[in-house]
Amino acid sequence: MLTIHHLASSQSERIVWLCEELGLPYDLIRYERDPATRSAPPAYKALHPFGTSPAITDGDLVLGESSAIVDYLLARHGEGRLSLAVDDTHFADYLYWLHFANGSFIPSVMMNFALQMLGVADTDTTRMLRGRNALALRMSETRLAAVPYFAGDRFTAADIMMVAPLKGSRDLSGYPYIRAYVERMAERPAYRRAMQKAEPGSAERLD
Amino acid sequence: MLTIHHLASSQSERIVWLCEELGLPYDLIRYERDPATRSAPPAYKALHPFGTSPAITDGDLVLGESSAIVDYLLARHGEGRLSLAVDDTHFADYLYWLHFANGSFIPSVMMNFALQMLGVADTDTTRMLRGRNALALRMSETRLAAVPYFAGDRFTAADIMMVAPLKGSRDLSGYPYIRAYVERMAERPAYRRAMQKAEPGSAERLD
């Protein structure tokens, strides 16, 4: 039996959403963050050597890393859903956005967060470091002005991967297509079920 | 025809290495960095909207993001080589390290590099930010003390993904298993051919 170890307000939301889209049965264990430091609790960090969210267990297996978990669940239980076939016209687009989310976009969100924590003054270096996040947002806006989903005309796991860094970038006021897209994703029945289970009692968290 | 746009001393080395392991024909175009700033040249940044290395072109397709390119080439030309099947005992291990490389490890290398560029004094925050890279190295060392390759007993694309952040972490003196592994990877005929083509005239770059 699959268990999703969900750290409150973290990337593990995506795994719950994916399971709901696939109609896959799972147990959900929720872990609260330390109210002062916002750190994951020791029990969460002990699940997996790297200690980050998400983590799943499936029998004896403990698996971390969002992209690995998504690939694992799609390969084992996807039956071709939420991914594109190798001969699909949009196959490369699907792969690009699926991997861009955690390979480039989330690191840019984390870099901005680190710069904020460090409280360093603006310099050419900080502007260069912040530039990647702004560029990721502009690229996403351009993409969503052209197609309804990141892979093209079909909802795929690339969307499940991309929503987290879009939400994490916070100020979306200059990006009307991204805002409309994130709102559209939040209306999906599977997304709503996932959030009701993963973040019960939270108000809509997109704004 | 596949073209690899290789930025000198960058992650695009991996794509050259992958093609050599697969025996896949490709054209290689090499781009030099600015000698002063170490930036990619404008011609490289213009290849793809995000402007980072690697980038490939394949007919009309322009594709960025290491993990997307690796998945694309394996799906189109791998014929099952360098990856593990979904029913393989080590399938989840394969996926984990394949994705850990760019999803967590390289961002930790980039964070250390950013902290160095910013020149900020050591604080609890900088120590916390640097901690991820040290943890990634300890995890890699533990893994390589137990198995010869990241996925287990077979060389896979997970190794091609992992060598770059291991090399990028620079000080490997406390990690004998990582050092021995990186040296072993550098002895692979496909790796040697890749480096001769991608970094001609360079001395062995592992030390």
Short mmCIF file of C-alpha atoms in Angstrom, two decimals:
data_model
loop_
_atom_site.label_atom_id
_atom_site.label_comp_id
_atom_site.label_asym_id
_atom_site.label_seq_id
_atom_site.Cartn_x
_atom_site.Cartn_y
_atom_site.Cartn_z
CA MET A 1 0.00 0.00 0.00
CA LEU A 2 1.24 3.43 -1.01
CA THR A 3 1.69 6.00 1.74
CA ILE A 4 2.26 9.67 1.00
CA HIS A 5 4.11 11.44 3.77
CA HIS A 6 2.84 14.97 3.38
CA LEU A 7 4.68 17.85 4.96
CA ALA A 8 2.30 20.78 5.44
CA SER A 9 2.53 23.44 2.70
CA SER A 10 5.18 21.65 0.71
CA GLN A 11 5.87 20.05 -2.65
CA SER A 12 4.29 16.81 -1.46
CA GLU A 13 0.90 18.36 -2.33
CA ARG A 14 1.74 17.42 -5.90
CA ILE A 15 1.96 13.73 -5.11
CA VAL A 16 -1.47 13.78 -3.45
CA TRP A 17 -2.83 15.61 -6.51
CA LEU A 18 -1.24 13.07 -8.87
CA CYS A 19 -2.77 10.15 -6.97
CA GLU A 20 -6.18 11.82 -7.06
CA GLU A 21 -5.87 12.40 -10.84
CA LEU A 22 -4.96 8.72 -11.29
CA GLY A 23 -7.64 7.49 -8.89
CA LEU A 24 -4.90 5.64 -7.03
CA PRO A 25 -5.59 4.49 -3.45
CA TYR A 26 -3.14 5.81 -0.85
CA ASP A 27 -2.72 6.51 2.82
CA LEU A 28 -1.87 10.06 3.76
CA ILE A 29 0.20 10.97 6.81
CA ARG A 30 0.41 14.67 7.50
CA TYR A 31 3.37 16.27 9.29
CA GLU A 32 3.18 19.76 10.76
CA ARG A 33 6.00 22.28 10.48
CA ASP A 34 7.60 23.83 13.54
CA PRO A 35 5.48 26.97 14.14
CA ALA A 36 8.54 29.14 14.83
CA THR A 37 11.16 27.93 12.35
CA ARG A 38 8.84 26.43 9.69
CA SER A 39 11.19 23.42 9.63
CA ALA A 40 9.98 19.91 8.98
CA PRO A 41 9.66 17.88 12.21
CA PRO A 42 12.37 15.31 13.07
CA ALA A 43 9.98 12.48 12.17
CA TYR A 44 9.74 13.82 8.63
CA LYS A 45 13.47 14.32 8.23
CA ALA A 46 14.04 10.76 9.45
CA LEU A 47 11.92 9.27 6.67
CA HIS A 48 14.57 9.66 3.98
CA PRO A 49 18.32 10.44 4.15
CA PHE A 50 17.93 13.77 2.30
CA GLY A 51 15.07 14.74 4.60
CA THR A 52 13.11 16.81 2.10
CA SER A 53 9.50 16.70 0.99
CA PRO A 54 7.96 14.74 -0.68
CA ALA A 55 8.54 11.19 0.49
CA ILE A 56 6.46 8.11 -0.14
CA THR A 57 6.62 4.58 1.19
CA ASP A 58 5.40 1.60 -0.82
CA GLY A 59 5.99 -1.65 1.03
CA ASP A 60 9.68 -1.62 1.94
CA LEU A 61 10.49 1.19 -0.48
CA VAL A 62 11.13 4.73 0.74
CA LEU A 63 11.34 7.17 -2.15
CA GLY A 64 12.05 10.90 -2.20
CA GLU A 65 12.47 13.53 -4.95
CA SER A 66 9.28 14.79 -6.63
CA SER A 67 10.29 13.90 -10.18
CA ALA A 68 11.34 10.38 -9.18
CA ILE A 69 8.05 9.79 -7.36
CA VAL A 70 6.03 11.12 -10.31
CA ASP A 71 7.94 8.91 -12.77
CA TYR A 72 7.58 5.93 -10.43
CA LEU A 73 3.83 6.31 -9.99
CA LEU A 74 3.23 6.98 -13.70
CA ALA A 75 5.34 3.96 -14.72
CA ARG A 76 3.72 1.63 -12.19
CA HIS A 77 0.15 2.87 -12.24
CA GLY A 78 -0.27 5.43 -15.02
CA GLU A 79 -1.29 3.09 -17.85
CA GLY A 80 -0.27 5.87 -20.22
CA ARG A 81 -2.39 8.52 -18.52
CA LEU A 82 -0.98 12.00 -17.74
CA SER A 83 2.07 11.48 -19.94
CA LEU A 84 2.63 11.66 -23.69
CA ALA A 85 3.83 8.80 -25.86
CA VAL A 86 7.29 8.94 -27.42
CA ASP A 87 5.78 9.48 -30.89
CA ASP A 88 3.47 12.30 -29.77
CA THR A 89 4.12 15.66 -31.50
CA HIS A 90 4.37 17.27 -28.07
CA PHE A 91 6.55 14.61 -26.44
CA ALA A 92 9.58 16.92 -26.13
CA ASP A 93 7.42 19.76 -24.77
CA TYR A 94 6.01 17.38 -22.18
CA LEU A 95 9.49 16.33 -21.08
CA TYR A 96 10.79 19.88 -21.06
CA TRP A 97 8.21 21.32 -18.67
CA LEU A 98 8.05 18.14 -16.58
CA HIS A 99 11.78 18.55 -15.85
CA PHE A 100 12.06 22.34 -15.98
CA ALA A 101 9.83 22.56 -12.89
CA ASN A 102 12.31 21.00 -10.46
CA GLY A 103 15.52 21.23 -12.50
CA SER A 104 15.44 25.02 -12.98
CA PHE A 105 12.27 26.72 -11.77
CA ILE A 106 12.13 25.54 -8.14
CA PRO A 107 15.87 26.19 -7.67
CA SER A 108 15.19 29.77 -8.82
CA VAL A 109 12.39 30.08 -6.24
CA MET A 110 14.71 28.70 -3.55
CA MET A 111 17.47 31.11 -4.59
CA ASN A 112 15.10 34.07 -4.19
CA PHE A 113 14.04 32.72 -0.82
CA ALA A 114 17.68 32.32 0.25
CA LEU A 115 18.51 35.90 -0.84
CA GLN A 116 15.57 37.14 1.20
CA MET A 117 16.71 35.14 4.26
CA LEU A 118 20.28 36.40 3.89
CA GLY A 119 19.07 40.00 3.67
CA VAL A 120 21.91 41.00 1.34
CA ALA A 121 21.78 44.36 -0.41
CA ASP A 122 20.99 44.51 -4.12
CA THR A 123 24.05 44.19 -6.33
CA ASP A 124 24.68 43.04 -9.89
CA THR A 125 25.20 39.56 -8.43
CA THR A 126 21.88 39.45 -6.58
CA ARG A 127 20.08 40.84 -9.62
CA MET A 128 21.67 38.13 -11.78
CA LEU A 129 20.71 35.45 -9.25
CA ARG A 130 17.13 36.73 -9.06
CA GLY A 131 16.94 36.95 -12.85
CA ARG A 132 16.36 33.25 -13.35
CA ASN A 133 13.06 33.26 -11.49
CA ALA A 134 11.79 36.24 -13.45
CA LEU A 135 12.82 34.55 -16.69
CA ALA A 136 11.10 31.30 -15.66
CA LEU A 137 7.90 33.27 -15.06
CA ARG A 138 8.14 35.09 -18.40
CA MET A 139 8.71 31.79 -20.22
CA SER A 140 5.73 30.22 -18.45
CA GLU A 141 3.54 33.23 -19.30
CA THR A 142 4.55 33.02 -22.98
CA ARG A 143 3.83 29.28 -23.02
CA LEU A 144 0.40 29.65 -21.39
CA ALA A 145 -0.55 32.47 -23.74
CA ALA A 146 -0.10 29.97 -26.57
CA VAL A 147 -1.47 26.68 -25.20
CA PRO A 148 -3.88 25.66 -22.42
CA TYR A 149 -1.49 23.19 -20.74
CA PHE A 150 2.29 23.09 -20.54
CA ALA A 151 2.57 20.04 -22.82
CA GLY A 152 0.11 21.58 -25.31
CA ASP A 153 -3.54 20.65 -25.54
CA ARG A 154 -3.70 17.97 -22.86
CA PHE A 155 -3.39 18.03 -19.09
CA THR A 156 -0.33 15.99 -18.07
CA ALA A 157 2.04 15.43 -15.16
CA ALA A 158 3.99 18.45 -16.48
CA ASP A 159 1.13 20.60 -15.15
CA ILE A 160 1.25 18.87 -11.78
CA MET A 161 4.98 19.63 -11.60
CA MET A 162 4.68 23.25 -12.79
CA VAL A 163 1.90 24.51 -10.49
CA ALA A 164 4.09 24.36 -7.35
CA PRO A 165 6.84 26.73 -8.55
CA LEU A 166 4.23 29.04 -10.12
CA LYS A 167 2.46 29.27 -6.76
CA GLY A 168 5.82 29.56 -4.97
CA SER A 169 6.83 32.57 -7.04
CA ARG A 170 4.21 34.56 -5.11
CA ASP A 171 3.78 37.81 -7.02
CA LEU A 172 1.90 36.80 -10.16
CA SER A 173 0.26 40.18 -10.71
CA GLY A 174 2.13 40.80 -13.95
CA TYR A 175 1.30 37.40 -15.37
CA PRO A 176 -2.40 37.16 -16.31
CA TYR A 177 -2.07 33.87 -18.21
CA ILE A 178 -0.28 32.20 -15.31
CA ARG A 179 -2.91 33.45 -12.86
CA ALA A 180 -5.78 32.20 -15.01
CA TYR A 181 -4.02 28.87 -15.46
CA VAL A 182 -3.35 28.36 -11.75
CA GLU A 183 -6.99 29.19 -11.00
CA ARG A 184 -8.10 26.71 -13.66
CA MET A 185 -5.87 24.00 -12.16
CA ALA A 186 -7.32 24.71 -8.71
CA GLU A 187 -10.81 24.02 -10.05
CA ARG A 188 -9.95 20.49 -11.12
CA PRO A 189 -11.93 18.02 -8.99
CA ALA A 190 -8.80 15.96 -8.28
CA TYR A 191 -6.92 19.09 -7.14
CA ARG A 192 -9.78 20.05 -4.83
CA ARG A 193 -9.93 16.57 -3.33
CA ALA A 194 -6.15 16.58 -2.87
CA MET A 195 -6.16 19.94 -1.07
CA GLN A 196 -9.08 18.91 1.14
CA LYS A 197 -7.06 15.90 2.27
CA ALA A 198 -3.58 17.46 2.34
CA GLU A 199 -4.44 20.88 3.73
CA PRO A 200 -7.74 20.45 5.60
CA GLY A 201 -9.06 23.63 7.14
CA SER A 202 -6.95 25.82 4.90
CA ALA A 203 -8.69 28.46 2.87
CA GLU A 204 -7.96 28.45 -0.84
CA ARG A 205 -4.22 28.97 -0.90
CA LEU A 206 -3.67 30.36 -4.37
CA ASP A 207 -3.86 34.05 -3.61
CA MET B 1 20.29 15.03 -37.36
CA LEU B 2 20.99 15.64 -33.70
CA THR B 3 23.18 18.60 -32.78
CA ILE B 4 24.58 19.06 -29.30
CA HIS B 5 25.31 22.69 -28.49
CA HIS B 6 28.09 22.34 -25.98
CA LEU B 7 29.01 25.23 -23.74
CA ALA B 8 32.62 24.82 -22.56
CA SER B 9 32.93 23.31 -19.07
CA SER B 10 29.23 22.90 -18.53
CA GLN B 11 26.53 20.31 -17.94
CA SER B 12 26.28 19.70 -21.69
CA GLU B 13 29.28 17.37 -21.33
CA ARG B 14 26.78 14.83 -20.08
CA ILE B 15 24.81 14.84 -23.30
CA VAL B 16 27.95 14.21 -25.34
CA TRP B 17 28.82 11.37 -22.96
CA LEU B 18 25.31 9.89 -23.25
CA CYS B 19 25.48 9.93 -27.06
CA GLU B 20 28.87 8.24 -26.98
CA GLU B 21 27.55 5.54 -24.62
CA LEU B 22 24.59 4.96 -26.97
CA GLY B 23 26.75 5.10 -30.11
CA LEU B 24 24.42 7.78 -31.41
CA PRO B 25 25.62 10.01 -34.29
CA TYR B 26 25.57 13.74 -33.54
CA ASP B 27 27.07 17.03 -34.57
CA LEU B 28 28.85 18.97 -31.87
CA ILE B 29 29.03 22.77 -31.80
CA ARG B 30 31.27 24.17 -29.09
CA TYR B 31 30.71 27.60 -27.54
CA GLU B 32 33.41 29.35 -25.52
CA ARG B 33 32.71 31.25 -22.33
CA ASP B 34 33.60 34.91 -21.92
CA PRO B 35 37.16 34.79 -20.52
CA ALA B 36 36.46 37.52 -17.96
CA THR B 37 32.92 36.82 -16.74
CA ARG B 38 32.73 33.07 -17.56
CA SER B 39 29.27 33.78 -19.05
CA ALA B 40 27.89 31.87 -22.00
CA PRO B 41 28.18 33.84 -25.25
CA PRO B 42 25.08 35.58 -26.67
CA ALA B 43 24.85 32.94 -29.42
CA TYR B 44 24.45 30.26 -26.76
CA LYS B 45 21.87 32.18 -24.74
CA ALA B 46 19.89 32.76 -27.94
CA LEU B 47 19.49 29.04 -28.62
CA HIS B 48 16.79 28.50 -26.02
CA PRO B 49 14.57 30.93 -24.06
CA PHE B 50 16.07 29.90 -20.69
CA GLY B 51 19.56 30.28 -22.10
CA THR B 52 21.22 27.59 -20.00
CA SER B 53 23.36 24.60 -20.93
CA PRO B 54 22.72 22.00 -22.28
CA ALA B 55 20.71 22.56 -25.44
CA ILE B 56 20.20 20.25 -28.39
CA THR B 57 18.56 20.70 -31.76
CA ASP B 58 16.98 17.84 -33.65
CA GLY B 59 15.39 18.99 -36.88
CA ASP B 60 13.06 21.85 -35.88
CA LEU B 61 13.18 20.93 -32.20
CA VAL B 62 15.21 22.98 -29.72
CA LEU B 63 15.36 21.27 -26.34
CA GLY B 64 16.94 22.39 -23.07
CA GLU B 65 17.12 20.98 -19.52
CA SER B 66 19.52 18.04 -18.94
CA SER B 67 16.93 15.62 -17.58
CA ALA B 68 14.53 16.33 -20.46
CA ILE B 69 17.27 15.76 -23.04
CA VAL B 70 18.37 12.53 -21.35
CA ASP B 71 14.77 11.24 -21.21
CA TYR B 72 14.21 12.29 -24.83
CA LEU B 73 17.33 10.57 -26.17
CA LEU B 74 16.73 7.42 -24.11
CA ALA B 75 13.09 7.21 -25.22
CA ARG B 76 13.88 7.84 -28.89
CA HIS B 77 17.17 5.98 -29.25
CA GLY B 78 17.90 4.05 -26.06
CA GLU B 79 16.21 0.76 -26.96
CA GLY B 80 16.16 -0.01 -23.24
CA ARG B 81 19.86 0.67 -22.75
CA LEU B 82 21.14 2.77 -19.81
CA SER B 83 17.79 2.67 -18.01
CA LEU B 84 16.07 0.06 -15.89
CA ALA B 85 12.72 -1.54 -16.67
CA VAL B 86 9.71 -0.76 -14.50
CA ASP B 87 9.77 -4.30 -13.03
CA ASP B 88 13.50 -4.18 -12.19
CA THR B 89 14.29 -4.51 -8.45
CA HIS B 90 16.34 -1.32 -8.69
CA PHE B 91 13.86 0.70 -10.75
CA ALA B 92 13.09 3.13 -7.92
CA ASP B 93 16.81 3.54 -7.12
CA TYR B 94 17.47 4.32 -10.76
CA LEU B 95 14.77 6.98 -10.81
CA TYR B 96 15.86 8.45 -7.50
CA TRP B 97 19.47 9.16 -8.46
CA LEU B 98 18.56 10.10 -12.03
CA HIS B 99 16.37 12.89 -10.64
CA PHE B 100 18.28 13.71 -7.46
CA ALA B 101 21.21 14.93 -9.60
CA ASN B 102 19.43 17.97 -11.04
CA GLY B 103 16.46 18.23 -8.68
CA SER B 104 18.51 18.56 -5.47
CA PHE B 105 22.24 18.04 -5.89
CA ILE B 106 23.06 20.61 -8.60
CA PRO B 107 20.89 23.26 -6.89
CA SER B 108 23.00 22.67 -3.76
CA VAL B 109 26.20 23.18 -5.79
CA MET B 110 24.74 26.37 -7.29
CA MET B 111 23.74 27.61 -3.83
CA ASN B 112 27.30 27.16 -2.56
CA PHE B 113 28.59 28.96 -5.64
CA ALA B 114 26.12 31.82 -5.08
CA LEU B 115 27.14 32.14 -1.41
CA GLN B 116 30.76 32.33 -2.49
CA MET B 117 29.96 35.01 -5.10
CA LEU B 118 27.94 37.01 -2.57
CA GLY B 119 30.79 36.85 -0.07
CA VAL B 120 28.42 36.81 2.91
CA ALA B 121 29.80 36.04 6.35
CA ASP B 122 29.05 32.67 7.93
CA THR B 123 25.82 32.58 9.89
CA ASP B 124 23.34 29.90 10.91
CA THR B 125 21.51 30.66 7.65
CA THR B 126 24.56 30.21 5.41
CA ARG B 127 25.51 27.04 7.28
CA MET B 128 21.99 25.71 6.76
CA LEU B 129 22.09 26.63 3.06
CA ARG B 130 25.49 24.96 2.63
CA GLY B 131 24.34 21.89 4.52
CA ARG B 132 22.43 20.42 1.60
CA ASN B 133 25.53 20.02 -0.54
CA ALA B 134 27.42 18.32 2.27
CA LEU B 135 24.46 16.00 2.85
CA ALA B 136 24.24 15.18 -0.86
CA LEU B 137 27.92 14.22 -0.80
CA ARG B 138 27.51 12.07 2.32
CA MET B 139 24.52 10.29 0.77
CA SER B 140 26.46 9.68 -2.45
CA GLU B 141 29.44 8.34 -0.49
CA THR B 142 27.20 5.96 1.46
CA ARG B 143 25.58 4.77 -1.75
CA LEU B 144 28.88 4.16 -3.53
CA ALA B 145 30.30 2.31 -0.54
CA ALA B 146 27.46 -0.18 -1.01
CA VAL B 147 27.09 -0.53 -4.80
CA PRO B 148 29.32 0.10 -7.84
CA TYR B 149 26.80 2.32 -9.69
CA PHE B 150 24.07 4.62 -8.44
CA ALA B 151 21.26 2.37 -9.65
CA GLY B 152 22.95 -0.71 -8.20
CA ASP B 153 25.00 -3.20 -10.21
CA ARG B 154 24.61 -1.67 -13.68
CA PHE B 155 25.84 1.52 -15.29
CA THR B 156 22.82 3.67 -16.24
CA ALA B 157 21.89 7.23 -17.15
CA ALA B 158 21.71 7.91 -13.39
CA ASP B 159 25.52 7.75 -13.38
CA ILE B 160 25.73 10.17 -16.31
CA MET B 161 23.52 12.59 -14.38
CA MET B 162 25.37 12.20 -11.05
CA VAL B 163 28.99 12.67 -12.19
CA ALA B 164 28.50 16.39 -12.98
CA PRO B 165 27.42 17.49 -9.48
CA LEU B 166 30.03 15.22 -7.90
CA LYS B 167 32.75 16.91 -9.98
CA GLY B 168 31.13 20.31 -9.32
CA SER B 169 31.34 19.83 -5.56
CA ARG B 170 35.13 20.28 -5.89
CA ASP B 171 36.56 19.15 -2.57
CA LEU B 172 36.14 15.38 -2.58
CA SER B 173 39.07 14.68 -0.27
CA GLY B 174 36.84 13.28 2.49
CA TYR B 175 34.96 11.01 0.11
CA PRO B 176 37.14 8.09 -1.03
CA TYR B 177 34.30 6.12 -2.61
CA ILE B 178 33.15 9.12 -4.65
CA ARG B 179 36.70 9.80 -5.81
CA ALA B 180 37.25 6.20 -6.87
CA TYR B 181 33.89 6.18 -8.66
CA VAL B 182 34.52 9.44 -10.55
CA GLU B 183 37.94 8.10 -11.63
CA ARG B 184 36.30 4.86 -12.76
CA MET B 185 33.70 6.79 -14.79
CA ALA B 186 36.48 8.85 -16.41
CA GLU B 187 38.09 5.64 -17.64
CA ARG B 188 35.06 4.56 -19.61
CA PRO B 189 35.87 4.64 -23.33
CA ALA B 190 32.69 6.59 -24.11
CA TYR B 191 33.54 9.19 -21.46
CA ARG B 192 37.05 9.59 -22.86
CA ARG B 193 35.74 9.99 -26.39
CA ALA B 194 33.18 12.53 -25.17
CA MET B 195 35.79 14.63 -23.36
CA GLN B 196 38.16 14.52 -26.33
CA LYS B 197 35.40 15.97 -28.49
CA ALA B 198 33.79 18.33 -25.96
CA GLU B 199 36.90 19.63 -24.22
CA PRO B 200 39.75 19.13 -26.71
CA GLY B 201 43.11 20.21 -25.41
CA SER B 202 42.00 20.09 -21.79
CA ALA B 203 44.01 18.03 -19.42
CA GLU B 204 42.09 15.48 -17.39
CA ARG B 205 39.64 17.67 -15.52
CA LEU B 206 38.71 15.50 -12.56
CA ASP B 207 41.28 16.72 -10.07
#
